[in-house]
C-alpha atoms as an extended CHARMM CRD file, in Angstrom:
* protein
*
        91  EXT
         1         1  MET       CA            124.4610000000      -83.2950000000      -93.3900000000  PROA      1               0.0000000000
         2         2  ILE       CA            119.9330000000      -83.5230000000      -94.3790000000  PROA      2               0.0000000000
         3         3  ALA       CA            120.3030000000      -80.4320000000      -90.8960000000  PROA      3               0.0000000000
         4         4  ALA       CA            123.0250000000      -78.8530000000      -93.0470000000  PROA      4               0.0000000000
         5         5  LEU       CA            120.8720000000      -78.4840000000      -95.9110000000  PROA      5               0.0000000000
         6         6  ILE       CA            118.1260000000      -77.2300000000      -94.9200000000  PROA      6               0.0000000000
         7         7  LEU       CA            119.9870000000      -74.2400000000      -92.3030000000  PROA      7               0.0000000000
         8         8  LEU       CA            122.0230000000      -73.2300000000      -95.2840000000  PROA      8               0.0000000000
         9         9  PRO       CA            119.9150000000      -71.1660000000      -97.3150000000  PROA      9               0.0000000000
        10        10  ALA       CA            118.1650000000      -70.3120000000      -94.5240000000  PROA      10              0.0000000000
        11        11  LEU       CA            120.9930000000      -69.0630000000      -93.0400000000  PROA      11              0.0000000000
        12        12  ALA       CA            122.2270000000      -67.3970000000      -95.9990000000  PROA      12              0.0000000000
        13        13  GLY       CA            119.1630000000      -65.8000000000      -96.3860000000  PROA      13              0.0000000000
        14        14  VAL       CA            119.0280000000      -63.5910000000      -92.6160000000  PROA      14              0.0000000000
        15        15  ALA       CA            122.7690000000      -62.6940000000      -93.6840000000  PROA      15              0.0000000000
        16        16  ALA       CA            121.5850000000      -61.4550000000      -96.6640000000  PROA      16              0.0000000000
        17        17  LEU       CA            118.7630000000      -59.2610000000      -94.2800000000  PROA      17              0.0000000000
        18        18  ALA       CA            121.7510000000      -58.2310000000      -92.9020000000  PROA      18              0.0000000000
        19        19  VAL       CA            124.1910000000      -57.4890000000      -95.2930000000  PROA      19              0.0000000000
        20        20  ARG       CA            124.0180000000      -54.0240000000      -96.9380000000  PROA      20              0.0000000000
        21        21  SER       CA            126.5430000000      -54.2120000000     -100.6020000000  PROA      21              0.0000000000
        22        22  ASP       CA            124.2970000000      -55.4760000000     -103.3620000000  PROA      22              0.0000000000
        23        23  ARG       CA            127.0530000000      -56.9340000000     -104.4570000000  PROA      23              0.0000000000
        24        24  PHE       CA            127.8550000000      -58.8370000000     -101.8030000000  PROA      24              0.0000000000
        25        25  ARG       CA            124.5680000000      -60.8580000000     -100.7460000000  PROA      25              0.0000000000
        26        26  ARG       CA            124.2300000000      -61.6700000000     -104.5830000000  PROA      26              0.0000000000
        27        27  GLY       CA            127.4870000000      -63.5270000000     -103.8360000000  PROA      27              0.0000000000
        28        28  LEU       CA            126.6820000000      -64.8040000000     -100.8250000000  PROA      28              0.0000000000
        29        29  LEU       CA            123.0300000000      -66.4510000000     -103.0490000000  PROA      29              0.0000000000
        30        30  VAL       CA            125.5500000000      -67.6520000000     -105.2650000000  PROA      30              0.0000000000
        31        31  ALA       CA            128.1400000000      -69.0110000000     -102.5780000000  PROA      31              0.0000000000
        32        32  ALA       CA            125.1990000000      -70.7460000000     -100.4350000000  PROA      32              0.0000000000
        33        33  ALA       CA            123.2380000000      -71.9780000000     -104.2550000000  PROA      33              0.0000000000
        34        34  ALA       CA            127.5490000000      -73.9470000000     -104.6600000000  PROA      34              0.0000000000
        35        35  CYS       CA            127.3520000000      -75.5850000000     -100.4750000000  PROA      35              0.0000000000
        36        36  HSD       CA            124.0710000000      -76.9450000000     -101.4820000000  PROA      36              0.0000000000
        37        37  ALA       CA            124.7340000000      -78.6150000000     -104.8310000000  PROA      37              0.0000000000
        38        38  VAL       CA            128.2430000000      -80.1010000000     -103.6290000000  PROA      38              0.0000000000
        39        39  LEU       CA            126.3960000000      -81.4300000000      -99.9460000000  PROA      39              0.0000000000
        40        40  THR       CA            123.5740000000      -82.8350000000     -102.2760000000  PROA      40              0.0000000000
        41        41  GLY       CA            125.9950000000      -83.9590000000     -104.2020000000  PROA      41              0.0000000000
        42        42  ARG       CA            127.5970000000      -85.7650000000     -100.8770000000  PROA      42              0.0000000000
        43        43  ALA       CA            124.3770000000      -87.0920000000      -99.8830000000  PROA      43              0.0000000000
        44        44  TRP       CA            124.4070000000      -89.0030000000     -102.7290000000  PROA      44              0.0000000000
        45        45  ALA       CA            127.9940000000      -90.6170000000     -102.2340000000  PROA      45              0.0000000000
        46        46  VAL       CA            127.3640000000      -90.9700000000      -98.1180000000  PROA      46              0.0000000000
        47        47  PRO       CA            124.2010000000      -91.7710000000      -97.0710000000  PROA      47              0.0000000000
        48        48  ALA       CA            122.8230000000      -89.2420000000      -95.3040000000  PROA      48              0.0000000000
        49        49  ALA       CA            121.5730000000      -90.6090000000      -90.9090000000  PROA      49              0.0000000000
        50        50  PRO       CA            117.8180000000      -89.5570000000      -90.0780000000  PROA      50              0.0000000000
        51        51  VAL       CA            117.3380000000      -87.0130000000      -87.8640000000  PROA      51              0.0000000000
        52        52  LEU       CA            114.4990000000      -85.3530000000      -85.8850000000  PROA      52              0.0000000000
        53        53  GLY       CA            114.1490000000      -88.7510000000      -84.1620000000  PROA      53              0.0000000000
        54        54  GLY       CA            113.8890000000      -90.7820000000      -87.4640000000  PROA      54              0.0000000000
        55        55  TRP       CA            111.1820000000      -88.0870000000      -89.0840000000  PROA      55              0.0000000000
        56        56  LEU       CA            113.5570000000      -86.1090000000      -91.8870000000  PROA      56              0.0000000000
        57        57  LYS       CA            115.5440000000      -89.2840000000      -94.5280000000  PROA      57              0.0000000000
        58        58  LEU       CA            116.7980000000      -89.0850000000      -96.9780000000  PROA      58              0.0000000000
        59        59  ASP       CA            115.0140000000      -92.5370000000      -99.3820000000  PROA      59              0.0000000000
        60        60  SER       CA            116.0540000000      -92.2480000000     -103.1000000000  PROA      60              0.0000000000
        61        61  LEU       CA            113.4480000000      -90.3640000000     -104.5790000000  PROA      61              0.0000000000
        62        62  GLY       CA            114.0890000000      -87.5970000000     -101.6110000000  PROA      62              0.0000000000
        63        63  LEU       CA            117.4350000000      -87.5960000000     -103.4680000000  PROA      63              0.0000000000
        64        64  LEU       CA            115.7780000000      -87.1090000000     -107.0580000000  PROA      64              0.0000000000
        65        65  PHE       CA            114.1750000000      -84.0350000000     -106.0350000000  PROA      65              0.0000000000
        66        66  LEU       CA            116.1080000000      -82.8730000000     -103.3820000000  PROA      66              0.0000000000
        67        67  SER       CA            118.9590000000      -82.7360000000     -106.9300000000  PROA      67              0.0000000000
        68        68  VAL       CA            116.0250000000      -81.7320000000     -109.1680000000  PROA      68              0.0000000000
        69        69  ALA       CA            115.7050000000      -78.6900000000     -106.7310000000  PROA      69              0.0000000000
        70        70  SER       CA            119.3920000000      -77.3930000000     -105.9110000000  PROA      70              0.0000000000
        71        71  ALA       CA            120.4240000000      -77.6760000000     -109.4300000000  PROA      71              0.0000000000
        72        72  LEU       CA            116.7520000000      -75.1310000000     -109.5960000000  PROA      72              0.0000000000
        73        73  PHE       CA            118.0760000000      -73.4190000000     -106.9030000000  PROA      73              0.0000000000
        74        74  LEU       CA            122.1110000000      -72.9110000000     -108.4650000000  PROA      74              0.0000000000
        75        75  ALA       CA            120.8580000000      -72.0660000000     -111.9040000000  PROA      75              0.0000000000
        76        76  ALA       CA            118.6680000000      -69.3490000000     -110.2440000000  PROA      76              0.0000000000
        77        77  ALA       CA            121.6800000000      -68.1440000000     -108.2760000000  PROA      77              0.0000000000
        78        78  VAL       CA            123.5080000000      -67.5840000000     -110.8270000000  PROA      78              0.0000000000
        79        79  TYR       CA            120.6010000000      -66.4740000000     -113.3580000000  PROA      79              0.0000000000
        80        80  ALA       CA            119.8140000000      -63.7200000000     -110.2270000000  PROA      80              0.0000000000
        81        81  ALA       CA            123.5430000000      -62.3700000000     -109.3850000000  PROA      81              0.0000000000
        82        82  ARG       CA            124.1540000000      -61.5760000000     -113.6320000000  PROA      82              0.0000000000
        83        83  LYS       CA            120.8190000000      -60.2830000000     -113.9200000000  PROA      83              0.0000000000
        84        84  HSD       CA            120.7270000000      -57.7220000000     -111.2620000000  PROA      84              0.0000000000
        85        85  PRO       CA            123.7340000000      -55.4670000000     -112.2160000000  PROA      85              0.0000000000
        86        86  GLN       CA            122.2320000000      -54.9470000000     -115.3350000000  PROA      86              0.0000000000
        87        87  GLN       CA            119.2290000000      -53.9520000000     -114.7250000000  PROA      87              0.0000000000
        88        88  GLY       CA            118.6350000000      -50.0000000000     -114.5710000000  PROA      88              0.0000000000
        89        89  PRO       CA            117.1460000000      -48.4830000000     -111.3650000000  PROA      89              0.0000000000
        90        90  ARG       CA            113.7550000000      -48.8780000000     -110.6110000000  PROA      90              0.0000000000
        91        91  PRO       CA            111.3900000000      -45.5100000000     -111.5040000000  PROA      91              0.0000000000
């Protein structure tokens, strides 16, 4: 699960580079943020096993910071998806 928490935003960013549709990119951003929030909630319910030979492990403080970061990611994604279409073309 830790690998998914790290790879999900990274892969969504790479996928956004390959997509030309702005509407699809905004949807991809919100979907990635929502999936990240769900994975974070799951990390609270089911403790994640350490990865990379114990180098990466979620402890209680790590879960707290992960939760804050995930909430900010979701809020920023929703804000960006709603604000971007309202902006006019740049000069």
